């Protein structure tokens, strides 16, 4: 199978991306990652905030404001000024009703690339703001993705199976990606497989790419926001004209290097992933 590009960059044209994520005041994740990363790739990022957070939820005492009620009028106003969108990139959602709103965005911009990061769980545990109804709604949204980027826990929820742990063999990878594609996802990047070899592995397969694995150093610490950074930098590479294998390799490397930068910051394990000094590597893809 020939690996195909999912987006063809056209000369000096600046593509527009509807970034449908929460906005977090402290602790870099969601729109705080998507906007600078995609902007560095020469994209016009049009944020659609699904919720407002005082900080990411690993901190105690966080505050959340659900924006569901404002989104229909917010997006309707775009129609009145002729906004055009080349990609719709969704992540963390605040309520099940937001899935219907995103479907409306798909209908308004039927040619836009649909990128779904089904942010709802990790390490076998669902995030604290996610109800069973919201998880079900996220599963429905994942089925319509051109690019779906779940971790193993999220993939298990979408497939309705028990979390298999972080170490799965290639047969299980094929089974899980196959199941996600049967549900409607066109291309899947399954993240975070740990074979106990000191490496972290991601697997890609879909309409545009045969099964391919990327491998990176497994660092001895975890950081909040790395999933958002992975999909944002992957999409940045796609919008810069890279194919999905190239984009996944770039994103994997970018996350690891950003984690290393973060390790030199005070209270680094709490503050979220620091990527700012590396944004030039994203911009250089346009040269």
PDB file of C-alpha atoms in Angstrom:
ATOM      1  CA  UNK A   1       0.000   0.000   0.000  1.00  0.00           C
ATOM      2  CA  UNK A   2       1.309   3.445  -0.910  1.00  0.00           C
ATOM      3  CA  UNK A   3       1.345   5.978   1.922  1.00  0.00           C
ATOM      4  CA  UNK A   4      -0.723   8.973   0.856  1.00  0.00           C
ATOM      5  CA  UNK A   5      -0.856  12.524   2.130  1.00  0.00           C
ATOM      6  CA  UNK A   6      -4.077  13.547   3.846  1.00  0.00           C
ATOM      7  CA  UNK A   7      -3.639  17.243   3.084  1.00  0.00           C
ATOM      8  CA  UNK A   8      -1.971  18.928   0.112  1.00  0.00           C
ATOM      9  CA  UNK A   9      -0.507  22.299   1.024  1.00  0.00           C
ATOM     10  CA  UNK A  10      -1.176  24.832  -1.729  1.00  0.00           C
ATOM     11  CA  UNK A  11       1.543  27.434  -2.181  1.00  0.00           C
ATOM     12  CA  UNK A  12       1.226  30.409   0.163  1.00  0.00           C
ATOM     13  CA  UNK A  13      -2.306  29.500   1.273  1.00  0.00           C
ATOM     14  CA  UNK A  14      -2.747  29.438   5.061  1.00  0.00           C
ATOM     15  CA  UNK A  15      -5.141  26.626   6.070  1.00  0.00           C
ATOM     16  CA  UNK A  16      -7.742  27.223   8.778  1.00  0.00           C
ATOM     17  CA  UNK A  17      -8.336  24.731  11.587  1.00  0.00           C
ATOM     18  CA  UNK A  18     -11.319  24.695  13.926  1.00  0.00           C
ATOM     19  CA  UNK A  19      -9.729  23.565  17.219  1.00  0.00           C
ATOM     20  CA  UNK A  20     -12.539  22.252  19.427  1.00  0.00           C
ATOM     21  CA  UNK A  21     -10.937  21.814  22.858  1.00  0.00           C
ATOM     22  CA  UNK A  22     -11.123  23.171  26.386  1.00  0.00           C
ATOM     23  CA  UNK A  23      -9.126  26.229  27.450  1.00  0.00           C
ATOM     24  CA  UNK A  24      -6.959  25.692  30.521  1.00  0.00           C
ATOM     25  CA  UNK A  25      -5.572  28.614  32.500  1.00  0.00           C
ATOM     26  CA  UNK A  26      -2.572  26.866  34.083  1.00  0.00           C
ATOM     27  CA  UNK A  27      -0.853  23.635  33.106  1.00  0.00           C
ATOM     28  CA  UNK A  28      -0.303  23.479  29.372  1.00  0.00           C
ATOM     29  CA  UNK A  29      -2.788  21.314  27.504  1.00  0.00           C
ATOM     30  CA  UNK A  30      -5.722  21.542  25.065  1.00  0.00           C
ATOM     31  CA  UNK A  31      -6.019  24.944  23.327  1.00  0.00           C
ATOM     32  CA  UNK A  32      -2.934  26.169  25.174  1.00  0.00           C
ATOM     33  CA  UNK A  33      -1.020  23.569  23.140  1.00  0.00           C
ATOM     34  CA  UNK A  34      -3.024  23.431  19.911  1.00  0.00           C
ATOM     35  CA  UNK A  35      -2.948  27.156  19.145  1.00  0.00           C
ATOM     36  CA  UNK A  36       0.841  27.743  19.284  1.00  0.00           C
ATOM     37  CA  UNK A  37       1.790  24.387  17.764  1.00  0.00           C
ATOM     38  CA  UNK A  38      -0.538  24.659  14.778  1.00  0.00           C
ATOM     39  CA  UNK A  39       0.230  28.347  14.349  1.00  0.00           C
ATOM     40  CA  UNK A  40       3.924  27.459  14.087  1.00  0.00           C
ATOM     41  CA  UNK A  41       2.967  25.215  11.159  1.00  0.00           C
ATOM     42  CA  UNK A  42       1.544  28.223   9.358  1.00  0.00           C
ATOM     43  CA  UNK A  43      -2.091  27.485  10.179  1.00  0.00           C
ATOM     44  CA  UNK A  44      -4.880  29.877  11.167  1.00  0.00           C
ATOM     45  CA  UNK A  45      -6.227  28.302  14.366  1.00  0.00           C
ATOM     46  CA  UNK A  46      -9.881  29.106  15.065  1.00  0.00           C
ATOM     47  CA  UNK A  47     -10.595  28.036  18.675  1.00  0.00           C
ATOM     48  CA  UNK A  48     -13.939  26.617  19.786  1.00  0.00           C
ATOM     49  CA  UNK A  49     -13.722  26.311  23.614  1.00  0.00           C
ATOM     50  CA  UNK A  50     -15.588  23.278  24.968  1.00  0.00           C
ATOM     51  CA  UNK A  51     -14.930  24.282  28.563  1.00  0.00           C
ATOM     52  CA  UNK A  52     -12.912  26.718  30.664  1.00  0.00           C
ATOM     53  CA  UNK A  53     -10.597  25.314  33.341  1.00  0.00           C
ATOM     54  CA  UNK A  54      -8.616  27.148  35.991  1.00  0.00           C
ATOM     55  CA  UNK A  55      -5.906  24.487  35.676  1.00  0.00           C
ATOM     56  CA  UNK A  56      -5.573  20.955  34.399  1.00  0.00           C
ATOM     57  CA  UNK A  57      -7.351  18.369  36.525  1.00  0.00           C
ATOM     58  CA  UNK A  58      -4.221  16.843  38.054  1.00  0.00           C
ATOM     59  CA  UNK A  59      -4.142  19.870  40.359  1.00  0.00           C
ATOM     60  CA  UNK A  60      -6.445  19.882  43.418  1.00  0.00           C
ATOM     61  CA  UNK A  61      -9.251  22.421  43.535  1.00  0.00           C
ATOM     62  CA  UNK A  62      -9.652  23.063  39.816  1.00  0.00           C
ATOM     63  CA  UNK A  63     -12.647  24.996  38.452  1.00  0.00           C
ATOM     64  CA  UNK A  64     -14.525  24.151  35.256  1.00  0.00           C
ATOM     65  CA  UNK A  65     -17.088  26.172  33.333  1.00  0.00           C
ATOM     66  CA  UNK A  66     -19.082  24.212  30.723  1.00  0.00           C
ATOM     67  CA  UNK A  67     -19.484  26.250  27.506  1.00  0.00           C
ATOM     68  CA  UNK A  68     -22.004  23.966  25.792  1.00  0.00           C
ATOM     69  CA  UNK A  69     -24.818  26.547  25.862  1.00  0.00           C
ATOM     70  CA  UNK A  70     -22.836  29.204  23.979  1.00  0.00           C
ATOM     71  CA  UNK A  71     -21.469  26.998  21.205  1.00  0.00           C
ATOM     72  CA  UNK A  72     -24.488  26.922  18.822  1.00  0.00           C
ATOM     73  CA  UNK A  73     -24.635  30.742  18.620  1.00  0.00           C
ATOM     74  CA  UNK A  74     -20.829  30.943  18.528  1.00  0.00           C
ATOM     75  CA  UNK A  75     -20.629  28.669  15.477  1.00  0.00           C
ATOM     76  CA  UNK A  76     -23.735  30.096  13.799  1.00  0.00           C
ATOM     77  CA  UNK A  77     -22.020  33.487  13.804  1.00  0.00           C
ATOM     78  CA  UNK A  78     -19.159  31.999  11.762  1.00  0.00           C
ATOM     79  CA  UNK A  79     -21.620  31.207   8.977  1.00  0.00           C
ATOM     80  CA  UNK A  80     -22.628  34.861   8.771  1.00  0.00           C
ATOM     81  CA  UNK A  81     -19.076  36.021   8.064  1.00  0.00           C
ATOM     82  CA  UNK A  82     -18.085  33.324   5.589  1.00  0.00           C
ATOM     83  CA  UNK A  83     -15.580  31.402   7.697  1.00  0.00           C
ATOM     84  CA  UNK A  84     -14.089  28.463   5.778  1.00  0.00           C
ATOM     85  CA  UNK A  85     -12.393  25.550   7.523  1.00  0.00           C
ATOM     86  CA  UNK A  86      -9.837  23.053   6.177  1.00  0.00           C
ATOM     87  CA  UNK A  87      -9.650  20.772   9.252  1.00  0.00           C
ATOM     88  CA  UNK A  88     -11.787  20.144  12.325  1.00  0.00           C
ATOM     89  CA  UNK A  89      -9.670  19.029  15.272  1.00  0.00           C
ATOM     90  CA  UNK A  90     -11.492  17.992  18.442  1.00  0.00           C
ATOM     91  CA  UNK A  91     -10.155  16.886  21.806  1.00  0.00           C
ATOM     92  CA  UNK A  92     -11.508  17.190  25.351  1.00  0.00           C
ATOM     93  CA  UNK A  93     -15.282  17.661  25.517  1.00  0.00           C
ATOM     94  CA  UNK A  94     -17.331  19.118  28.366  1.00  0.00           C
ATOM     95  CA  UNK A  95     -20.708  17.479  27.787  1.00  0.00           C
ATOM     96  CA  UNK A  96     -22.332  14.774  25.590  1.00  0.00           C
ATOM     97  CA  UNK A  97     -24.307  17.436  23.707  1.00  0.00           C
ATOM     98  CA  UNK A  98     -21.073  18.791  22.280  1.00  0.00           C
ATOM     99  CA  UNK A  99     -20.783  15.765  19.996  1.00  0.00           C
ATOM    100  CA  UNK A 100     -23.932  16.852  18.167  1.00  0.00           C
ATOM    101  CA  UNK A 101     -22.476  20.337  17.872  1.00  0.00           C
ATOM    102  CA  UNK A 102     -19.294  18.948  16.325  1.00  0.00           C
ATOM    103  CA  UNK A 103     -21.385  16.931  13.868  1.00  0.00           C
ATOM    104  CA  UNK A 104     -22.975  20.220  12.866  1.00  0.00           C
ATOM    105  CA  UNK A 105     -19.506  21.610  12.173  1.00  0.00           C
ATOM    106  CA  UNK A 106     -18.818  18.582   9.971  1.00  0.00           C
ATOM    107  CA  UNK A 107     -22.020  19.299   8.033  1.00  0.00           C
ATOM    108  CA  UNK A 108     -21.102  22.960   7.590  1.00  0.00           C
ATOM    109  CA  UNK A 109     -17.586  22.091   6.375  1.00  0.00           C
ATOM    110  CA  UNK A 110     -17.991  18.690   4.665  1.00  0.00           C
ATOM    111  CA  UNK A 111     -14.579  18.796   2.935  1.00  0.00           C
ATOM    112  CA  UNK A 112     -12.631  19.526   6.119  1.00  0.00           C
ATOM    113  CA  UNK A 113     -10.255  16.891   7.461  1.00  0.00           C
ATOM    114  CA  UNK A 114     -11.734  15.358  10.631  1.00  0.00           C
ATOM    115  CA  UNK A 115      -9.184  14.779  13.393  1.00  0.00           C
ATOM    116  CA  UNK A 116     -10.422  13.275  16.661  1.00  0.00           C
ATOM    117  CA  UNK A 117      -8.276  12.912  19.753  1.00  0.00           C
ATOM    118  CA  UNK A 118     -10.742  11.025  22.012  1.00  0.00           C
ATOM    119  CA  UNK A 119      -9.471  12.581  25.232  1.00  0.00           C
ATOM    120  CA  UNK A 120     -11.253  10.744  28.039  1.00  0.00           C
ATOM    121  CA  UNK A 121      -8.946   8.304  29.852  1.00  0.00           C
ATOM    122  CA  UNK A 122      -5.425   6.970  30.375  1.00  0.00           C
ATOM    123  CA  UNK A 123      -3.666   4.168  32.255  1.00  0.00           C
ATOM    124  CA  UNK A 124      -6.950   2.277  32.604  1.00  0.00           C
ATOM    125  CA  UNK A 125      -8.808   5.169  34.291  1.00  0.00           C
ATOM    126  CA  UNK A 126     -11.451   7.572  32.972  1.00  0.00           C
ATOM    127  CA  UNK A 127     -10.857  11.294  33.609  1.00  0.00           C
ATOM    128  CA  UNK A 128     -12.866  12.760  36.510  1.00  0.00           C
ATOM    129  CA  UNK A 129     -15.188  14.961  34.413  1.00  0.00           C
ATOM    130  CA  UNK A 130     -16.204  12.127  32.061  1.00  0.00           C
ATOM    131  CA  UNK A 131     -19.560  10.470  32.726  1.00  0.00           C
ATOM    132  CA  UNK A 132     -20.585   7.203  31.034  1.00  0.00           C
ATOM    133  CA  UNK A 133     -22.845   9.279  28.755  1.00  0.00           C
ATOM    134  CA  UNK A 134     -19.971  11.513  27.716  1.00  0.00           C
ATOM    135  CA  UNK A 135     -17.750   8.492  27.035  1.00  0.00           C
ATOM    136  CA  UNK A 136     -20.508   7.002  24.844  1.00  0.00           C
ATOM    137  CA  UNK A 137     -20.811  10.270  22.940  1.00  0.00           C
ATOM    138  CA  UNK A 138     -17.054  10.422  22.417  1.00  0.00           C
ATOM    139  CA  UNK A 139     -17.137   6.886  21.013  1.00  0.00           C
ATOM    140  CA  UNK A 140     -19.722   7.986  18.437  1.00  0.00           C
ATOM    141  CA  UNK A 141     -17.544  10.935  17.416  1.00  0.00           C
ATOM    142  CA  UNK A 142     -14.477   8.707  17.033  1.00  0.00           C
ATOM    143  CA  UNK A 143     -16.307   6.626  14.438  1.00  0.00           C
ATOM    144  CA  UNK A 144     -16.330   9.552  11.996  1.00  0.00           C
ATOM    145  CA  UNK A 145     -12.637  10.455  12.152  1.00  0.00           C
ATOM    146  CA  UNK A 146     -10.284  10.758   9.209  1.00  0.00           C
ATOM    147  CA  UNK A 147      -7.494  10.561  11.811  1.00  0.00           C
ATOM    148  CA  UNK A 148      -8.170   9.009  15.230  1.00  0.00           C
ATOM    149  CA  UNK A 149      -5.446   9.161  17.903  1.00  0.00           C
ATOM    150  CA  UNK A 150      -6.484   7.116  20.965  1.00  0.00           C
ATOM    151  CA  UNK A 151      -4.262   5.758  23.688  1.00  0.00           C
ATOM    152  CA  UNK A 152      -4.836   2.135  24.693  1.00  0.00           C
ATOM    153  CA  UNK A 153      -7.372   3.010  27.394  1.00  0.00           C
ATOM    154  CA  UNK A 154      -9.419   5.190  25.050  1.00  0.00           C
ATOM    155  CA  UNK A 155      -9.287   2.588  22.283  1.00  0.00           C
ATOM    156  CA  UNK A 156     -10.543  -0.026  24.741  1.00  0.00           C
ATOM    157  CA  UNK A 157     -13.478   2.182  25.767  1.00  0.00           C
ATOM    158  CA  UNK A 158     -14.421   2.806  22.132  1.00  0.00           C
ATOM    159  CA  UNK A 159     -14.236  -0.929  21.385  1.00  0.00           C
ATOM    160  CA  UNK A 160     -16.155  -1.885  24.547  1.00  0.00           C
ATOM    161  CA  UNK A 161     -13.394  -4.150  25.863  1.00  0.00           C
ATOM    162  CA  UNK A 162     -11.341  -4.283  29.049  1.00  0.00           C
ATOM    163  CA  UNK A 163      -8.109  -2.301  29.096  1.00  0.00           C
ATOM    164  CA  UNK A 164      -5.402  -4.823  28.135  1.00  0.00           C
ATOM    165  CA  UNK A 165      -2.572  -2.997  29.886  1.00  0.00           C
ATOM    166  CA  UNK A 166       0.271  -1.173  28.164  1.00  0.00           C
ATOM    167  CA  UNK A 167       2.060  -4.236  26.737  1.00  0.00           C
ATOM    168  CA  UNK A 168       0.195  -5.751  23.796  1.00  0.00           C
ATOM    169  CA  UNK A 169       1.613  -7.725  20.891  1.00  0.00           C
ATOM    170  CA  UNK A 170       1.245  -6.884  17.208  1.00  0.00           C
ATOM    171  CA  UNK A 171      -1.682  -9.271  16.790  1.00  0.00           C
ATOM    172  CA  UNK A 172      -3.600  -7.364  19.467  1.00  0.00           C
ATOM    173  CA  UNK A 173      -2.586  -4.049  17.891  1.00  0.00           C
ATOM    174  CA  UNK A 174      -3.982  -5.220  14.545  1.00  0.00           C
ATOM    175  CA  UNK A 175      -7.155  -6.437  16.233  1.00  0.00           C
ATOM    176  CA  UNK A 176      -7.740  -3.129  18.045  1.00  0.00           C
ATOM    177  CA  UNK A 177      -6.947  -0.900  15.076  1.00  0.00           C
ATOM    178  CA  UNK A 178      -9.084  -3.148  12.871  1.00  0.00           C
ATOM    179  CA  UNK A 179     -11.966  -2.790  15.307  1.00  0.00           C
ATOM    180  CA  UNK A 180     -11.644   0.994  15.343  1.00  0.00           C
ATOM    181  CA  UNK A 181     -11.614   1.082  11.550  1.00  0.00           C
ATOM    182  CA  UNK A 182     -14.656  -1.197  11.383  1.00  0.00           C
ATOM    183  CA  UNK A 183     -16.463   1.379  13.508  1.00  0.00           C
ATOM    184  CA  UNK A 184     -15.677   4.025  10.892  1.00  0.00           C
ATOM    185  CA  UNK A 185     -12.320   5.640  11.660  1.00  0.00           C
ATOM    186  CA  UNK A 186     -10.370   5.913   8.411  1.00  0.00           C
ATOM    187  CA  UNK A 187      -6.853   6.145   9.845  1.00  0.00           C
ATOM    188  CA  UNK A 188      -5.813   5.230  13.388  1.00  0.00           C
ATOM    189  CA  UNK A 189      -2.736   6.114  15.426  1.00  0.00           C
ATOM    190  CA  UNK A 190      -2.735   3.859  18.507  1.00  0.00           C
ATOM    191  CA  UNK A 191      -0.489   5.425  21.141  1.00  0.00           C
ATOM    192  CA  UNK A 192       1.500   4.364  24.148  1.00  0.00           C
ATOM    193  CA  UNK A 193       2.409   0.676  23.779  1.00  0.00           C
ATOM    194  CA  UNK A 194       5.112  -0.312  26.268  1.00  0.00           C
ATOM    195  CA  UNK A 195       6.787  -3.699  25.677  1.00  0.00           C
ATOM    196  CA  UNK A 196       9.073  -3.299  28.693  1.00  0.00           C
ATOM    197  CA  UNK A 197      12.062  -2.641  26.427  1.00  0.00           C
ATOM    198  CA  UNK A 198      12.705   0.926  27.560  1.00  0.00           C
ATOM    199  CA  UNK A 199      10.872   2.249  24.501  1.00  0.00           C
ATOM    200  CA  UNK A 200       7.425   3.652  23.771  1.00  0.00           C
ATOM    201  CA  UNK A 201       5.703   2.511  20.588  1.00  0.00           C
ATOM    202  CA  UNK A 202       2.923   3.958  18.442  1.00  0.00           C
ATOM    203  CA  UNK A 203       1.206   2.095  15.614  1.00  0.00           C
ATOM    204  CA  UNK A 204      -0.373   3.653  12.523  1.00  0.00           C
ATOM    205  CA  UNK A 205      -2.718   2.009  10.039  1.00  0.00           C
ATOM    206  CA  UNK A 206      -5.532   3.103   7.760  1.00  0.00           C
ATOM    207  CA  UNK A 207      -6.717   3.996   4.296  1.00  0.00           C
ATOM    208  CA  UNK A 208      -3.614   6.071   3.644  1.00  0.00           C
ATOM    209  CA  UNK A 209      -0.964   3.894   5.309  1.00  0.00           C
ATOM    210  CA  UNK A 210      -0.061   0.226   5.975  1.00  0.00           C
ATOM    211  CA  UNK A 211       0.606  -0.880   9.558  1.00  0.00           C
ATOM    212  CA  UNK A 212       3.707   1.010  10.687  1.00  0.00           C
ATOM    213  CA  UNK A 213       5.363   1.360  14.085  1.00  0.00           C
ATOM    214  CA  UNK A 214       7.271   4.315  15.511  1.00  0.00           C
ATOM    215  CA  UNK A 215       9.637   3.873  18.468  1.00  0.00           C
ATOM    216  CA  UNK A 216      11.009   6.399  20.949  1.00  0.00           C
ATOM    217  CA  UNK A 217      12.854   6.506  24.224  1.00  0.00           C
ATOM    218  CA  UNK A 218      10.588   5.883  27.241  1.00  0.00           C
ATOM    219  CA  UNK A 219      11.340   8.596  29.791  1.00  0.00           C
ATOM    220  CA  UNK A 220      11.047   7.807  33.520  1.00  0.00           C
ATOM    221  CA  UNK A 221       8.319  10.382  34.215  1.00  0.00           C
ATOM    222  CA  UNK A 222       4.841  11.299  32.988  1.00  0.00           C
ATOM    223  CA  UNK A 223       3.630  14.800  32.120  1.00  0.00           C
ATOM    224  CA  UNK A 224       0.178  16.293  31.693  1.00  0.00           C
ATOM    225  CA  UNK A 225      -0.650  17.516  28.172  1.00  0.00           C
ATOM    226  CA  UNK A 226       1.573  15.176  26.175  1.00  0.00           C
ATOM    227  CA  UNK A 227      -1.431  13.613  24.434  1.00  0.00           C
ATOM    228  CA  UNK A 228      -2.632  17.044  23.306  1.00  0.00           C
ATOM    229  CA  UNK A 229       0.889  17.877  22.169  1.00  0.00           C
ATOM    230  CA  UNK A 230       1.168  14.616  20.236  1.00  0.00           C
ATOM    231  CA  UNK A 231      -1.993  15.089  18.173  1.00  0.00           C
ATOM    232  CA  UNK A 232      -1.408  18.823  17.720  1.00  0.00           C
ATOM    233  CA  UNK A 233       2.116  18.285  16.395  1.00  0.00           C
ATOM    234  CA  UNK A 234       0.936  15.344  14.269  1.00  0.00           C
ATOM    235  CA  UNK A 235      -1.738  17.540  12.692  1.00  0.00           C
ATOM    236  CA  UNK A 236       0.803  20.344  12.274  1.00  0.00           C
ATOM    237  CA  UNK A 237       2.942  17.975  10.207  1.00  0.00           C
ATOM    238  CA  UNK A 238      -0.062  16.770   8.183  1.00  0.00           C
ATOM    239  CA  UNK A 239      -1.052  20.359   7.387  1.00  0.00           C
ATOM    240  CA  UNK A 240       2.559  21.071   6.395  1.00  0.00           C
ATOM    241  CA  UNK A 241       2.201  18.363   3.727  1.00  0.00           C
ATOM    242  CA  UNK A 242       3.643  15.306   5.476  1.00  0.00           C
ATOM    243  CA  UNK A 243       2.077  11.863   5.164  1.00  0.00           C
ATOM    244  CA  UNK A 244       0.704  10.151   8.269  1.00  0.00           C
ATOM    245  CA  UNK A 245       3.799   8.045   8.951  1.00  0.00           C
ATOM    246  CA  UNK A 246       6.058  11.088   8.671  1.00  0.00           C
ATOM    247  CA  UNK A 247       3.658  13.080  10.834  1.00  0.00           C
ATOM    248  CA  UNK A 248       3.498  10.401  13.531  1.00  0.00           C
ATOM    249  CA  UNK A 249       7.273  10.108  13.664  1.00  0.00           C
ATOM    250  CA  UNK A 250       7.602  13.860  13.905  1.00  0.00           C
ATOM    251  CA  UNK A 251       4.993  14.066  16.681  1.00  0.00           C
ATOM    252  CA  UNK A 252       6.576  11.206  18.629  1.00  0.00           C
ATOM    253  CA  UNK A 253       9.997  12.840  18.483  1.00  0.00           C
ATOM    254  CA  UNK A 254       8.590  16.278  19.288  1.00  0.00           C
ATOM    255  CA  UNK A 255       6.813  15.036  22.424  1.00  0.00           C
ATOM    256  CA  UNK A 256       9.917  13.256  23.736  1.00  0.00           C
ATOM    257  CA  UNK A 257      12.137  16.291  23.145  1.00  0.00           C
ATOM    258  CA  UNK A 258       9.534  18.547  24.789  1.00  0.00           C
ATOM    259  CA  UNK A 259       9.433  16.265  27.819  1.00  0.00           C
ATOM    260  CA  UNK A 260      13.203  16.595  28.115  1.00  0.00           C
ATOM    261  CA  UNK A 261      12.914  20.395  27.979  1.00  0.00           C
ATOM    262  CA  UNK A 262      10.221  20.248  30.650  1.00  0.00           C
ATOM    263  CA  UNK A 263      12.397  18.224  33.019  1.00  0.00           C
ATOM    264  CA  UNK A 264      14.626  21.298  33.514  1.00  0.00           C
ATOM    265  CA  UNK A 265      11.727  23.473  34.724  1.00  0.00           C
ATOM    266  CA  UNK A 266      10.723  23.984  38.392  1.00  0.00           C
ATOM    267  CA  UNK A 267       7.949  21.647  39.596  1.00  0.00           C
ATOM    268  CA  UNK A 268       8.079  20.123  36.121  1.00  0.00           C
ATOM    269  CA  UNK A 269       5.940  17.074  36.850  1.00  0.00           C
ATOM    270  CA  UNK A 270       2.974  19.274  37.766  1.00  0.00           C
ATOM    271  CA  UNK A 271       3.201  22.247  35.415  1.00  0.00           C
ATOM    272  CA  UNK A 272       2.462  20.531  32.102  1.00  0.00           C
ATOM    273  CA  UNK A 273       4.629  19.891  29.065  1.00  0.00           C
ATOM    274  CA  UNK A 274       6.976  22.695  27.924  1.00  0.00           C
ATOM    275  CA  UNK A 275       7.482  22.833  24.160  1.00  0.00           C
ATOM    276  CA  UNK A 276       8.018  26.522  23.409  1.00  0.00           C
ATOM    277  CA  UNK A 277      11.786  26.403  22.696  1.00  0.00           C
ATOM    278  CA  UNK A 278      11.158  23.718  20.073  1.00  0.00           C
ATOM    279  CA  UNK A 279       8.484  25.466  17.999  1.00  0.00           C
ATOM    280  CA  UNK A 280      11.091  26.347  15.396  1.00  0.00           C
ATOM    281  CA  UNK A 281      11.262  22.676  14.386  1.00  0.00           C
ATOM    282  CA  UNK A 282       7.570  22.860  13.464  1.00  0.00           C
ATOM    283  CA  UNK A 283       7.994  26.057  11.476  1.00  0.00           C
ATOM    284  CA  UNK A 284      10.980  24.549   9.639  1.00  0.00           C
ATOM    285  CA  UNK A 285       8.666  21.977   8.002  1.00  0.00           C
ATOM    286  CA  UNK A 286       7.398  24.803   5.788  1.00  0.00           C
ATOM    287  CA  UNK A 287      10.836  25.697   4.428  1.00  0.00           C
TER     288      UNK A 287
END
